Structure formats: structure tokens, C-alpha cells
mmCIF file of C-alpha atoms (C1' of nucleotides) in Angstrom:
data_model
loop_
_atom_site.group_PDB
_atom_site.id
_atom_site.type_symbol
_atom_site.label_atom_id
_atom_site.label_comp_id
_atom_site.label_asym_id
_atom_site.label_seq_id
_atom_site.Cartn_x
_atom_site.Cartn_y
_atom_site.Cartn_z
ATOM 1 C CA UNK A 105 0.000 0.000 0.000
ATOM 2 C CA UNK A 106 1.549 3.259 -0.940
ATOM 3 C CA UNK A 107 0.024 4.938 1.675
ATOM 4 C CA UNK A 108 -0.815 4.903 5.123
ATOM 5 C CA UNK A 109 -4.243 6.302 5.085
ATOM 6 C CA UNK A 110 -6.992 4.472 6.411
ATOM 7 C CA UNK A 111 -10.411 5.418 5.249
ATOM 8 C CA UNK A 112 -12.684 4.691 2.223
ATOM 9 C CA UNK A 113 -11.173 3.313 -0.740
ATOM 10 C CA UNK A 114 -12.241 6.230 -2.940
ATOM 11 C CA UNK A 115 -9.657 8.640 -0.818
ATOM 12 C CA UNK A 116 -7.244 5.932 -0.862
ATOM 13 C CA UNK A 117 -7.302 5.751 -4.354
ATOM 14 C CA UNK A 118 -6.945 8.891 -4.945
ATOM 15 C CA UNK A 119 -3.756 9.475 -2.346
ATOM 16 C CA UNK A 120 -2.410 6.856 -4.109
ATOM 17 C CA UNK A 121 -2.814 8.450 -7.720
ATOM 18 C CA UNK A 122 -1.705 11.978 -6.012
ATOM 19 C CA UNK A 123 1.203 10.856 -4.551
ATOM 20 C CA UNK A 124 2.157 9.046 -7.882
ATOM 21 C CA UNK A 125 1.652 12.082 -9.626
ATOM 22 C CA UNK A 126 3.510 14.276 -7.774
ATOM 23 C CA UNK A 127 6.570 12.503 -6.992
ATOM 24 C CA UNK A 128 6.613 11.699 -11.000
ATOM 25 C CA UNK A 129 6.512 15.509 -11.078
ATOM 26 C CA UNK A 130 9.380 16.194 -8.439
ATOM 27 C CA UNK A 131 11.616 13.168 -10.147
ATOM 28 C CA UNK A 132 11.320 14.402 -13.619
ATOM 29 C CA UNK A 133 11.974 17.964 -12.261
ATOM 30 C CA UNK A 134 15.298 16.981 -10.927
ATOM 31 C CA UNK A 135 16.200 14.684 -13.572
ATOM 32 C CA UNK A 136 16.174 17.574 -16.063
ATOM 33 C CA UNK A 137 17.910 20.064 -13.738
ATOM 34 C CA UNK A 138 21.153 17.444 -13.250
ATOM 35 C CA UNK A 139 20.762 17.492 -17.384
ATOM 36 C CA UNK A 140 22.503 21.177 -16.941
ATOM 37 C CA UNK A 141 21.144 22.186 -20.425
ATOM 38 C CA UNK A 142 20.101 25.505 -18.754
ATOM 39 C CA UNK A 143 23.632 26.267 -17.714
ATOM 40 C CA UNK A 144 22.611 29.226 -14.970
ATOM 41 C CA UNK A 145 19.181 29.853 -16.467
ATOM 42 C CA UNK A 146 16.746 28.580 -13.930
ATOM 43 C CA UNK A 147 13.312 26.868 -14.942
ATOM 44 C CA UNK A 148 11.607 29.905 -14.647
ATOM 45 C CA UNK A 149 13.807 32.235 -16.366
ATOM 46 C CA UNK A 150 13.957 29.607 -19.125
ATOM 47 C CA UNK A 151 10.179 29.300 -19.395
ATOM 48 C CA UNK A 152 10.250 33.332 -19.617
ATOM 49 C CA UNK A 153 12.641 33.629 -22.700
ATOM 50 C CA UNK A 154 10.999 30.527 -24.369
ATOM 51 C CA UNK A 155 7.588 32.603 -23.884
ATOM 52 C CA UNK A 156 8.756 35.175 -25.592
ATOM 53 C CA UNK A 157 10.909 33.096 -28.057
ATOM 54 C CA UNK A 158 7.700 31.552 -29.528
ATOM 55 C CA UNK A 159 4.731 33.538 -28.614
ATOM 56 C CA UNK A 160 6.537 37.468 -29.363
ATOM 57 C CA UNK A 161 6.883 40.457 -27.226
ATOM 58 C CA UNK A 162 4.232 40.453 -23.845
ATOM 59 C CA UNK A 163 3.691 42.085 -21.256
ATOM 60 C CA UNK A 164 4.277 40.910 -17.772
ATOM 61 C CA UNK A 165 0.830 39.864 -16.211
ATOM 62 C CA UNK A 166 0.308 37.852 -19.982
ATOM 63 C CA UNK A 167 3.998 36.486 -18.942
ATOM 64 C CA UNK A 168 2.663 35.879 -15.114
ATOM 65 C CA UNK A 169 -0.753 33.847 -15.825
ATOM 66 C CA UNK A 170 1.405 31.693 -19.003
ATOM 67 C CA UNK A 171 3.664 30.785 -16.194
ATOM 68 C CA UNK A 172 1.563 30.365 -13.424
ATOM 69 C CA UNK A 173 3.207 32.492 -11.149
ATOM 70 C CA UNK A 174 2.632 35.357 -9.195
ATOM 71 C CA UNK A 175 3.153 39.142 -10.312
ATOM 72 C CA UNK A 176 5.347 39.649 -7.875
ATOM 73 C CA UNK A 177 7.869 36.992 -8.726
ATOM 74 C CA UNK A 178 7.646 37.405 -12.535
ATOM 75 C CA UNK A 179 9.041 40.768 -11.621
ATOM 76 C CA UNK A 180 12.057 39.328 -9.898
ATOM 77 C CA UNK A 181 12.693 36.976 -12.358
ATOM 78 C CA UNK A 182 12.667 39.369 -14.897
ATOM 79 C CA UNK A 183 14.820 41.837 -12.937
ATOM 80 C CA UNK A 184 17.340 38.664 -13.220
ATOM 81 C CA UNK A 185 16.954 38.095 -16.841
ATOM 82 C CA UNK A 186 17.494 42.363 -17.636
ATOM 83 C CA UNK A 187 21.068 41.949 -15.125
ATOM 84 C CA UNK A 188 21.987 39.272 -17.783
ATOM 85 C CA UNK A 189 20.815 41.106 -20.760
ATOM 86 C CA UNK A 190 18.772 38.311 -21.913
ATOM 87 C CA UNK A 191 15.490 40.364 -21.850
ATOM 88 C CA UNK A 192 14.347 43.680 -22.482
ATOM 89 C CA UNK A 193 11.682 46.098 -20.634
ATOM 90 C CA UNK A 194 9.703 48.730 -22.082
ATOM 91 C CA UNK A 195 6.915 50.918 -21.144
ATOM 92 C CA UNK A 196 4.166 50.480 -23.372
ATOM 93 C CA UNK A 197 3.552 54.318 -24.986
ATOM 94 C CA UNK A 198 -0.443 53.232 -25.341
ATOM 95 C CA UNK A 199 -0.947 52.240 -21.865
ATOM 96 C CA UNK A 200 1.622 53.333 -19.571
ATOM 97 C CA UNK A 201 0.745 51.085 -17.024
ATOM 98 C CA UNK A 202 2.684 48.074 -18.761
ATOM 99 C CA UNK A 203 5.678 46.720 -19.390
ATOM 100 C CA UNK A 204 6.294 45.198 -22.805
ATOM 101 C CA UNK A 205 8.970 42.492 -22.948
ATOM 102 C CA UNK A 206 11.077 41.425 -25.806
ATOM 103 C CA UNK A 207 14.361 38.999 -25.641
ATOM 104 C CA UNK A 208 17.752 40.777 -26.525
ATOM 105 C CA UNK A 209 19.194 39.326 -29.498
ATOM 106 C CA UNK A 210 21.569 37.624 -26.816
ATOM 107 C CA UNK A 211 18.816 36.292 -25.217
ATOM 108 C CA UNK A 212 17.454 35.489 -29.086
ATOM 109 C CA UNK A 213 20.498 33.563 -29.561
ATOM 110 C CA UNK A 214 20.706 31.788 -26.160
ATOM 111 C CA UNK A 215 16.988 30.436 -26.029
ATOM 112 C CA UNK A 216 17.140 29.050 -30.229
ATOM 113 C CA UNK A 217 20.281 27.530 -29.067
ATOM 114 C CA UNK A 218 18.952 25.843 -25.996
ATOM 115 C CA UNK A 219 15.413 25.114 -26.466
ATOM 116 C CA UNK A 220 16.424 22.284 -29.423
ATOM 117 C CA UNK A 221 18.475 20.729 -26.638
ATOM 118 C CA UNK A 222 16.027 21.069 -23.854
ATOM 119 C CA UNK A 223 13.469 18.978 -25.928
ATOM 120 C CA UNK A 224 15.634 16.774 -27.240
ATOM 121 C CA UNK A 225 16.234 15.855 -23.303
ATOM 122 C CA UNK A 226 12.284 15.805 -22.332
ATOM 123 C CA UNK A 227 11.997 13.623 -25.397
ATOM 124 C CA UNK A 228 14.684 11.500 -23.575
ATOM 125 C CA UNK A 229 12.950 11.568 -20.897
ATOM 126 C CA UNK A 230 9.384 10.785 -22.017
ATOM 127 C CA UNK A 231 10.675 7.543 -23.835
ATOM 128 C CA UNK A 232 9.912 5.413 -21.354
ATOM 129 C CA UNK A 233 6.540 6.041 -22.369
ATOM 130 C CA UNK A 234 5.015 4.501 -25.834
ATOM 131 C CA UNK A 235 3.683 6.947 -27.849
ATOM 132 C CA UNK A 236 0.131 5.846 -27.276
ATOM 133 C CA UNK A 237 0.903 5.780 -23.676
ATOM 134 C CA UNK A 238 2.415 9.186 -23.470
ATOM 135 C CA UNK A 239 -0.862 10.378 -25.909
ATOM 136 C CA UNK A 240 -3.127 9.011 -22.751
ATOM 137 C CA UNK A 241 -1.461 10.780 -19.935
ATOM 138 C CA UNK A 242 -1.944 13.820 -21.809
ATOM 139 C CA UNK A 243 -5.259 13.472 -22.143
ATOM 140 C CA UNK A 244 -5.274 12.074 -18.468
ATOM 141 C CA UNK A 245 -3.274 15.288 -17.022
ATOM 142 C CA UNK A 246 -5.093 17.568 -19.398
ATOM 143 C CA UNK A 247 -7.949 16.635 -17.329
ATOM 144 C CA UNK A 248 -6.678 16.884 -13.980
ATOM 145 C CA UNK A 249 -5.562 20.330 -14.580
ATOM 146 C CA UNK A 250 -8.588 21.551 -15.662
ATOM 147 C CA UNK A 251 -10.362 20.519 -12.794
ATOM 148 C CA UNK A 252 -13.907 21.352 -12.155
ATOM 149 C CA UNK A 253 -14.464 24.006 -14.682
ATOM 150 C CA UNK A 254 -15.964 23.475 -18.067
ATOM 151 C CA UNK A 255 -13.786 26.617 -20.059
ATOM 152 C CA UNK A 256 -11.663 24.943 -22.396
ATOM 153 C CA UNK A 257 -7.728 26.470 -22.830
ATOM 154 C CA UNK A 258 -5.513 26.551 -25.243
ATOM 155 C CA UNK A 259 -2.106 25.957 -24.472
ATOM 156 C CA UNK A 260 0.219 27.119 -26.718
ATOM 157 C CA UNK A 261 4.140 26.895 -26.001
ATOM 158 C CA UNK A 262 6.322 24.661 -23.381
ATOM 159 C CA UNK A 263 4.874 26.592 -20.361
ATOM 160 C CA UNK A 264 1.890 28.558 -21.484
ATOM 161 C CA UNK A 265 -1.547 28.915 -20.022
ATOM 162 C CA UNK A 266 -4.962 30.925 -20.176
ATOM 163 C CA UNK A 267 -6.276 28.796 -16.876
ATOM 164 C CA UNK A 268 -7.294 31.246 -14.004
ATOM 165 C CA UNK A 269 -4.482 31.450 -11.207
ATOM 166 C CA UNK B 664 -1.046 22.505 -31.660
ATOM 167 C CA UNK B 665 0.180 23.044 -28.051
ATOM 168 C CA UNK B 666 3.809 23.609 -29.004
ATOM 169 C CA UNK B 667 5.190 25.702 -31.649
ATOM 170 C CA UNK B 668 8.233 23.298 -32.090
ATOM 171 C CA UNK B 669 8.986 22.367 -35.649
ATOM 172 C CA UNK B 670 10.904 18.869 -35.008
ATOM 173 C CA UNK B 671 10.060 15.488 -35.305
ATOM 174 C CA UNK B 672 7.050 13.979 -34.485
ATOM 175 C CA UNK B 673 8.477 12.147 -31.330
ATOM 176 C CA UNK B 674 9.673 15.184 -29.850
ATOM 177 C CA UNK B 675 6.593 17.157 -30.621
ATOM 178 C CA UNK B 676 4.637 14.458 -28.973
ATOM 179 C CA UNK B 677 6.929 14.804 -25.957
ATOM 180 C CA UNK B 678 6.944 18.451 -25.736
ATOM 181 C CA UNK B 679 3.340 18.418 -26.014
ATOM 182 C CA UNK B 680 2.819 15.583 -22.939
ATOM 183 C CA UNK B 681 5.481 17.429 -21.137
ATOM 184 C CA UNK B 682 3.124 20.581 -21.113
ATOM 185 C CA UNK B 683 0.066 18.807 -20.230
ATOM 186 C CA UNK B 684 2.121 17.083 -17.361
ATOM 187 C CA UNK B 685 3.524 20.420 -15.861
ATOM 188 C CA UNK B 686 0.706 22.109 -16.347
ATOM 189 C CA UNK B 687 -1.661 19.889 -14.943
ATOM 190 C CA UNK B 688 0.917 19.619 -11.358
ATOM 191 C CA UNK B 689 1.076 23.348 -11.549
ATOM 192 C CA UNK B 690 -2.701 23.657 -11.691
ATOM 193 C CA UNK B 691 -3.172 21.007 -9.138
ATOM 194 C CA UNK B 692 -1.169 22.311 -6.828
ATOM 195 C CA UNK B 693 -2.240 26.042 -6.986
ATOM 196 C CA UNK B 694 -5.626 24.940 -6.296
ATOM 197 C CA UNK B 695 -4.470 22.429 -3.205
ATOM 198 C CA UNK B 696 -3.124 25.686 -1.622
ATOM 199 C CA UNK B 697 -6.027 27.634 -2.136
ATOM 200 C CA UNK B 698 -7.864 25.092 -0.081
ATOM 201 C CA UNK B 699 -6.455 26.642 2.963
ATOM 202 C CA UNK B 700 -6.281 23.646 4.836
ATOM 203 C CA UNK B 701 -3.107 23.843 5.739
ATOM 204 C CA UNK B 702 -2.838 27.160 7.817
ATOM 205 C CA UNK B 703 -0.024 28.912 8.107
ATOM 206 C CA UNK B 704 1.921 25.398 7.477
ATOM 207 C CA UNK B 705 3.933 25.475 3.590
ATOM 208 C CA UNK B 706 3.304 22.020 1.038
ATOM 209 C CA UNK B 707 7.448 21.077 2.306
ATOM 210 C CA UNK B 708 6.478 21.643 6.340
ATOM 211 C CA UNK B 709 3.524 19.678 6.226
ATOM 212 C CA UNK B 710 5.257 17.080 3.747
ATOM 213 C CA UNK B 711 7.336 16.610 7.274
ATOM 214 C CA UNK B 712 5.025 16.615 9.560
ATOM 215 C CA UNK B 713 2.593 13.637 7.321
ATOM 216 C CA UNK B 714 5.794 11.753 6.731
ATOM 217 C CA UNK B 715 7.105 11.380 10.652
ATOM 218 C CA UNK B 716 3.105 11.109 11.198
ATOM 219 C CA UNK B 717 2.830 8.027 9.243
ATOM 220 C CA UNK B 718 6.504 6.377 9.436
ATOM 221 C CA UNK B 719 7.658 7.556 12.854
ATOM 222 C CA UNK B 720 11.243 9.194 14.250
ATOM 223 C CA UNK B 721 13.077 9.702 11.392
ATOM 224 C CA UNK B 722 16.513 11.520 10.739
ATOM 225 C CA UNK B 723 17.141 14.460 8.458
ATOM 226 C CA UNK B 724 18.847 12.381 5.704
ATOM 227 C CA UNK B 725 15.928 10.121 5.792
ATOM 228 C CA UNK B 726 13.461 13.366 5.691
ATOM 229 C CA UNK B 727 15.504 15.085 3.018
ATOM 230 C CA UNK B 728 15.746 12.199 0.609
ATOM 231 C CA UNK B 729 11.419 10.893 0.922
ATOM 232 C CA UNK B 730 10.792 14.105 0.402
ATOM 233 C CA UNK B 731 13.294 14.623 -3.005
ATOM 234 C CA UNK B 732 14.543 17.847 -1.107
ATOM 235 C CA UNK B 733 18.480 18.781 0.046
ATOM 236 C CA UNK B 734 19.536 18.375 3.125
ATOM 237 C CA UNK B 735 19.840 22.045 3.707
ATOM 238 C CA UNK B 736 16.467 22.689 3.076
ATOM 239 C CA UNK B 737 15.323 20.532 5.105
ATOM 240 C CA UNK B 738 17.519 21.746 7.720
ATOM 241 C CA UNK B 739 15.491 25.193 7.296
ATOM 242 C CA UNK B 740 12.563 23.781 6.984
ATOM 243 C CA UNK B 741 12.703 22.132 10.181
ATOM 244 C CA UNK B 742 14.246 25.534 11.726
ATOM 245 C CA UNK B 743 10.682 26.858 11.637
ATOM 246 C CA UNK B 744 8.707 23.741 12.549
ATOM 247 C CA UNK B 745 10.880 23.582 16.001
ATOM 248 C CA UNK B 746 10.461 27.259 16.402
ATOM 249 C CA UNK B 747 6.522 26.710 15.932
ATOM 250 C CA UNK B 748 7.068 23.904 18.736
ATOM 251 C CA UNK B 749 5.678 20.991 15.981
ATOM 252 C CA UNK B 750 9.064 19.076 15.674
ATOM 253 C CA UNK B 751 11.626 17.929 18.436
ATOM 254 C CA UNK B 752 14.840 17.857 17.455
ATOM 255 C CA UNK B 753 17.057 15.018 19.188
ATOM 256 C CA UNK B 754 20.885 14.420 18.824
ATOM 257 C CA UNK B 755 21.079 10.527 18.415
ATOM 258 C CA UNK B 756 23.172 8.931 21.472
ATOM 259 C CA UNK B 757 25.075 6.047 19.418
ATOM 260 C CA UNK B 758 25.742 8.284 15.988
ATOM 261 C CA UNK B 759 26.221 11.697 17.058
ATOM 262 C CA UNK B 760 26.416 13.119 13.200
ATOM 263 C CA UNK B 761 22.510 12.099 13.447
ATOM 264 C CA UNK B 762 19.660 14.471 14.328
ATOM 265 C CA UNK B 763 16.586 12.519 15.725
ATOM 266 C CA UNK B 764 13.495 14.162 14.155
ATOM 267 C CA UNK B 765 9.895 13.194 15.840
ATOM 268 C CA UNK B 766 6.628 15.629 16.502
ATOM 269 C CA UNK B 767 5.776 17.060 19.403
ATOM 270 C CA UNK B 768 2.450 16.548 20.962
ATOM 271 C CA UNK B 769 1.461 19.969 19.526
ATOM 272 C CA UNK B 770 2.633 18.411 16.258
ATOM 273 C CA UNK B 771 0.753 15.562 16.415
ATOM 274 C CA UNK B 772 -2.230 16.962 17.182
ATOM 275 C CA UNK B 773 -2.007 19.060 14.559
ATOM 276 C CA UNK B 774 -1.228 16.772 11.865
ATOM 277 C CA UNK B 775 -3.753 14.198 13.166
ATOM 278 C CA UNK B 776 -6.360 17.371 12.446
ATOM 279 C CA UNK B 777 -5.340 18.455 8.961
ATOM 280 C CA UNK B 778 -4.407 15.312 7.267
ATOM 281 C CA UNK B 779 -7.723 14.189 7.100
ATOM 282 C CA UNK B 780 -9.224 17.455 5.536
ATOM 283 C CA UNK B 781 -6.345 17.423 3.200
ATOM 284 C CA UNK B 782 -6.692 13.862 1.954
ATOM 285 C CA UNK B 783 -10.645 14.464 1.582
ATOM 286 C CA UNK B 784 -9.656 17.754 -0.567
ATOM 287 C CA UNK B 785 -7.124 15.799 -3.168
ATOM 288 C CA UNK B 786 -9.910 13.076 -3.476
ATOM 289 C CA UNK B 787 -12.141 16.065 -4.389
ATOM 290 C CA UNK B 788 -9.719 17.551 -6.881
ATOM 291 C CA UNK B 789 -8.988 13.633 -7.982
ATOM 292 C CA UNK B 790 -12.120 13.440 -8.737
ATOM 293 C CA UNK B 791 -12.667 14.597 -12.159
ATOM 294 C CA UNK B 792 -11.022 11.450 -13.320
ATOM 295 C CA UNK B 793 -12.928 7.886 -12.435
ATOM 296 C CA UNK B 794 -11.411 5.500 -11.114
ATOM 297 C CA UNK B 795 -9.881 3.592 -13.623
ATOM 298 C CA UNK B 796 -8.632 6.741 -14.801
ATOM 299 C CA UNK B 797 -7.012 7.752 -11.717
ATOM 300 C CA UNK B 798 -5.239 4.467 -11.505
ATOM 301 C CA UNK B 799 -4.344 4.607 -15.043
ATOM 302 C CA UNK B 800 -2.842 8.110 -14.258
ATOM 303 C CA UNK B 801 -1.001 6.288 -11.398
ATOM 304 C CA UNK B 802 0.524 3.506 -13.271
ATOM 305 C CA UNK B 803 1.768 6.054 -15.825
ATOM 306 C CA UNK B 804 3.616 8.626 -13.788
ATOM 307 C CA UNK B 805 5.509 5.857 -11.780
ATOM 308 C CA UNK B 806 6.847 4.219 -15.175
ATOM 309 C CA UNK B 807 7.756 7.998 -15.680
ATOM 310 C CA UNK B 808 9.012 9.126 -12.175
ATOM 311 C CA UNK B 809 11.304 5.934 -12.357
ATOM 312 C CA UNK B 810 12.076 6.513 -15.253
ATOM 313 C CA UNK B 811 15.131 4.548 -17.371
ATOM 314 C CA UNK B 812 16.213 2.780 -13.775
ATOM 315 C CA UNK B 813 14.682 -0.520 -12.751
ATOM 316 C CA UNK B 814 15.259 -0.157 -8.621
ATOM 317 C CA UNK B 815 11.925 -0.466 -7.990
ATOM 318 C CA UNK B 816 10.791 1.977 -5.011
ATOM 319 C CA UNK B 817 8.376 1.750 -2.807
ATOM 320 C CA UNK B 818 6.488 4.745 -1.685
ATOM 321 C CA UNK B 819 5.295 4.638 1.606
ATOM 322 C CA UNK B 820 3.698 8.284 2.709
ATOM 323 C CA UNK B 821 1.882 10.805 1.012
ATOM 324 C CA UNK B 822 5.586 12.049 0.019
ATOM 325 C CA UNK B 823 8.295 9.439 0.632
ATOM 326 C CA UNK B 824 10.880 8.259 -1.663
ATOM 327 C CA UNK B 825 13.407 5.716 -2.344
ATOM 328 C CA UNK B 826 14.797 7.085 -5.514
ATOM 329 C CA UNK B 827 18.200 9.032 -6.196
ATOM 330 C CA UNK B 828 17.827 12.857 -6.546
ATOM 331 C "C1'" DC C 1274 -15.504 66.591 -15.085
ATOM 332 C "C1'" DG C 1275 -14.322 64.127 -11.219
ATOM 333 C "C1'" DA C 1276 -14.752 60.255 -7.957
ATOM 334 C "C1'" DT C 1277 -14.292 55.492 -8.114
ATOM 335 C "C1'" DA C 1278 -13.036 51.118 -9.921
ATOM 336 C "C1'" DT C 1279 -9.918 48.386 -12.491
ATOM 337 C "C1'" DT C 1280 -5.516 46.931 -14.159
ATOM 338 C "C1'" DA C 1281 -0.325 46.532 -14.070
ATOM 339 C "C1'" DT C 1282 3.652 46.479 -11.695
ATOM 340 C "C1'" DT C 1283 6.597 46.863 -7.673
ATOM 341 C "C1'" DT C 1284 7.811 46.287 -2.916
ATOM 342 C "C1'" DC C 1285 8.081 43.713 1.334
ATOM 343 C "C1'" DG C 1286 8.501 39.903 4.499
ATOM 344 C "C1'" DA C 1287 8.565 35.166 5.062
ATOM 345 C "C1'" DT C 1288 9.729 30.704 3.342
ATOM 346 C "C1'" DA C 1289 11.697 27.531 0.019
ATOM 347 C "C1'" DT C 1290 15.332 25.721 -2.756
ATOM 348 C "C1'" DC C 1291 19.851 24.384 -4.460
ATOM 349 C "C1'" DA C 1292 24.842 23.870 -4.672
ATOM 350 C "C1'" DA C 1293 28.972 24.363 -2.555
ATOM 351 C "C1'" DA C 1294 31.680 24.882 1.485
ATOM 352 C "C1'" DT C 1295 32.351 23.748 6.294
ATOM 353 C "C1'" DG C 1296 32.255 21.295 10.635
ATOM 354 C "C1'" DA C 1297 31.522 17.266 13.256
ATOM 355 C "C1'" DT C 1298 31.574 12.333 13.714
ATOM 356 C "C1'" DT C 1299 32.137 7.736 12.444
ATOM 357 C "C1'" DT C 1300 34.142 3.949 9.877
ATOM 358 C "C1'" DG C 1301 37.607 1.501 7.567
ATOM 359 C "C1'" DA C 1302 42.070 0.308 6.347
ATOM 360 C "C1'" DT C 1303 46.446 -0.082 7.333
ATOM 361 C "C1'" DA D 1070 46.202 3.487 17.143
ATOM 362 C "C1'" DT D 1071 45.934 6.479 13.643
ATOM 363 C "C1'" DC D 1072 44.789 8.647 9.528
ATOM 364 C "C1'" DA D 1073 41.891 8.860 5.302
ATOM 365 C "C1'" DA D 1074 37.464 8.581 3.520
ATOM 366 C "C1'" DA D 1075 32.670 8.605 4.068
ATOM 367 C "C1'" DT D 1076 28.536 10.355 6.248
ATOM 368 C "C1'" DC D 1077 25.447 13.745 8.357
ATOM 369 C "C1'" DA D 1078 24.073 18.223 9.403
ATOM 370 C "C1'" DT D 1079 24.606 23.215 9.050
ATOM 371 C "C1'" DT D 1080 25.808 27.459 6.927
ATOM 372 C "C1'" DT D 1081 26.082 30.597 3.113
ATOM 373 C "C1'" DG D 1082 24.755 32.998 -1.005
ATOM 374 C "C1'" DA D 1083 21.909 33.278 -4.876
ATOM 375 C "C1'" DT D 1084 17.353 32.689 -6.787
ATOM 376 C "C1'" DA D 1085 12.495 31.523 -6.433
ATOM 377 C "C1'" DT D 1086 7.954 31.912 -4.613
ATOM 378 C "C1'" DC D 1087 3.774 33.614 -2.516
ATOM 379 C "C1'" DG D 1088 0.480 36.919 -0.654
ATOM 380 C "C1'" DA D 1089 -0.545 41.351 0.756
ATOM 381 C "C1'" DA D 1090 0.017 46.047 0.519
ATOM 382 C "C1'" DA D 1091 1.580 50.028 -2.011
ATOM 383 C "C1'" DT D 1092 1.944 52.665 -6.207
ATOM 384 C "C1'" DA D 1093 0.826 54.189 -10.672
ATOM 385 C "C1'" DA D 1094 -1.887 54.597 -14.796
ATOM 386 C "C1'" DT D 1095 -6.127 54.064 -17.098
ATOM 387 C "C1'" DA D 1096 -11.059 53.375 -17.662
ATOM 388 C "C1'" DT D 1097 -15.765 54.082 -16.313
ATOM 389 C "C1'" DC D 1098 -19.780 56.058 -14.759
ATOM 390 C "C1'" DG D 1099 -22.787 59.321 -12.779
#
DNA sequence: CGATATTATTTCGATATCAAATGATTTGAT
DNA sequence: ATCAAATCATTTGATATCGAAATAATATCG
């Protein structure tokens, strides 16, 4: 028994699938960090630049809710990308109250040079799974993420999203 | 099409279940901690608390490696826990490199409280898969957490782990 | 037009997280 | 018995992360 929960079966299955889940999640994680692909880019800053790599110049909230992450830290992160001169910031002349992001063309160049090699590694990765299975546990997780709500997203790039936050 | 890589079709596939995979973990967990059940307490401190709740006294090695997380994280996590008063901390007589975690009665009794309401709210979120689906989901994301090892780990707690990190 | 609401970003404080370095202890091999 | 290597925990420094509050700009409505 995976876990040490005693109640009715339909909790204990679904501890069981959870835990599954996440520690798949937290494994795979890890696995591609030790990869070093990234060299000093961190997940994050990565899943910034490849935003903007295939979807175009955004602003920061669009940037925040693709992420999944809070205002607050996209900031940071981006304060960390602009040190490195991977990204640049620009008040929008429209509506003042944004930020339009772009990369560099050093950030250009580093993120068309690393993505290839990043997916070439998740493909790695993933290859434990058939195709057919790997098809399934899209469909499976695709579920799952939506949750409870009937609006139907669109995701569009390695990290994007249009789900509420 | 959910990615905007131009590559070949097993990598595309790939990329596009890796999306659906993060995505869906992101989602699930945002939505976990919106629950509230957990109080002040963070995902990693009550990850601690649930694992020396179901598997006893345990040391920080054995706490850092279930839960996938380094040692001196968990040496900060734990920091606040014994500050909160939820987690003794015990220097072990016969190996005195050792640290002797185990919960205080306070700790306990908290634990005892919130796991319960926890586990009920992942069955909830769970539940928009049936059964079969969830332990489909299950079967999948241990072939990938494993991934290209065959040491087969057991997990034990709601967060525990075997597996090198 | 002006008060109010909404939207975007930043700031702040607390916690998490890792990797690398350090300190303490034990074990193993000579 | 001693010294080298391994093990365990902590510290340090950089980054991430959230939520809440603050700030700034814009939009809306009466």
C-alpha cells in the first residue's frame, strides 16, 4: 500500500494516484535540472525567454498567468533576466501602465540555441513512455488540470496557459 | 497545436505531454493551496510533519531524501517547525552526526487534524477522473518518475521516496 | 468633469530551494 | 592506534515563490 491512510477506498485511491503524480513531477523535475542544459538559467527564467521566443513580445501579467506564477515573482525573475541582458523592458507608450517584454538578441540567440536541446532531453525523458501511452497521460493530465471548470484552454508553447491562477 | 516546435514527431509528442504534465501539477497544486487547509503550514512543512506522522522518528537524511529535497532545506525547513514547537529535534546517542526528528504533541495533534481534511480535498480535486482513470494516471507517472532505472521503489507516505535525486 | 473602480507592476517579508563549502563524527584500512 | 574517507548536518549565497500592501496609470460612470 503506498500509503498509510486508512479510510474509504475512494480517498485511498486517490492518495495513491496523487502521490504518484507528484513525486513523478518532483523526479522528472530533478532529472532535467542534473541534465545542466540551462547552464545558470533557472526553470523559470527559461520558461520566460521561451515565452517570448515563440509567442513574441508580452507584457508581464500575460507572462505571469502563461507561467503560473505570481506578479510579484515574474518581476524578480525578470529583474534577473534584464542583469543578464537576456530580456528587455519597455513601457508600453499606449498604456503606460505596462511593461512590454522582448528577448535581446543575446537572449534570441541563447533560447534558439537551448530550447532544441532542452526537448531533445524531455523527449529522452518521455521515452519510457510509448507513444500511445504518453498520448493518454496527456489526455489524463489535461484533465486533472482543468479541474472542475468546463472553459476549455488553449495551451500554446512549453509553459503557457490561459487557466485562471 | 500546443507547441510551436517544428521537429520530429516524437519530440513534438513529448513536448506536447510534457506541457500537459507540468501544467496539470502546476494547476493542481495552486488549487491544493487555495484550499487553505493547511494554515499557516507550507506544502514542504507539512510534507514533514505527514511523513514522521505516518513512518515515525526519522533523521534528516531520511526526511531530506522521501521528500526529493536537500539536506539544507530541510535543515530550514525544520528551523521553523521547532520554532513553531511541531518538531523535536534530538541528537542521536550512538551516531552523534545524526539528528533525531519526531513531533511534538502539539505536532501531532495538529497533523492528526489536517491530514484528514487534506486527503478528503485531493480526493475532491482527484475526482474529475474515475477510477480507472485515476489508476491509469497512477501507473503512468511511476513508469515515468522511475524513469530509465529498474530499482523499484516503494512509496510509503503521502511524500516518501526511495529514488536518487 | 471628477470620484471610483480596475488593471499593471513593484515592494516587502517570510519561506523555500539548491549547490557548494564547512564542521563534526564515524568507519575503515592499514 | 591512527589517519583517510565517508557520512550527516549546518551554513552561506543566490534565486524563487507567494500573498498582501503600495503605487501608478487608465477606464468608467454618474
Amino acid at each position: 500500500m503506498p500509503t498509510h491512510f486508512k479510510g474509504d477506498p475512494k480517498t485511498v485511491l486517490a492518495l495513491d494516484t496523487f502521490i504518484k503524480f507528484t513525486r513523478a513531477a518532483s523526479a522528472l523535475e530533478n532529472r532535467l535540472a542534473h541534465h545542466n542544459v540551462l547552464g545558470d538559467l533557472t526553470m523559470t527564467q527559461f520558461g520566460v525567454l521561451e515565452t517570448l521566443y515563440h509567442l513574441g513580445p508580452l507584457c508581464q501579467g500575460a507572462i505571469s498567468s502563461k507561467l503560473l506564477k505570481s506578479t510579484g515573482n515574474i518581476t524578480l525573475v525578470l529583474d534577473n533576466l534584464e542583469r543578464h541582458g537576456l530580456v528587455r523592458r519597455e513601457r508600453d507608450a499606449q498604456d503606460r501602465r505596462m511593461v512590454n517584454l522582448s528577448l535581446t538578441p543575446k537572449g534570441e540567440e541563447l533560447i534558439a540555441r537551448i530550447f532544441p536541446l532542452q526537448a531533445a532531453i524531455i523527449a529522452e525523458e518521455l521515452a519510457v513512455l510509448e507513444p500511445a501511452e504518453q498520448e493518454l497521460l496527456g489526455r489524463l493530465c489535461k484533465k486533472l488540470g482543468l479541474g472542475k471548470q468546463a472553459d476549455p484552454a488553449v495551451n500554446r508553447t512549453l509553459s503557457s496557459s490561459e487557466e485562471p491562477h
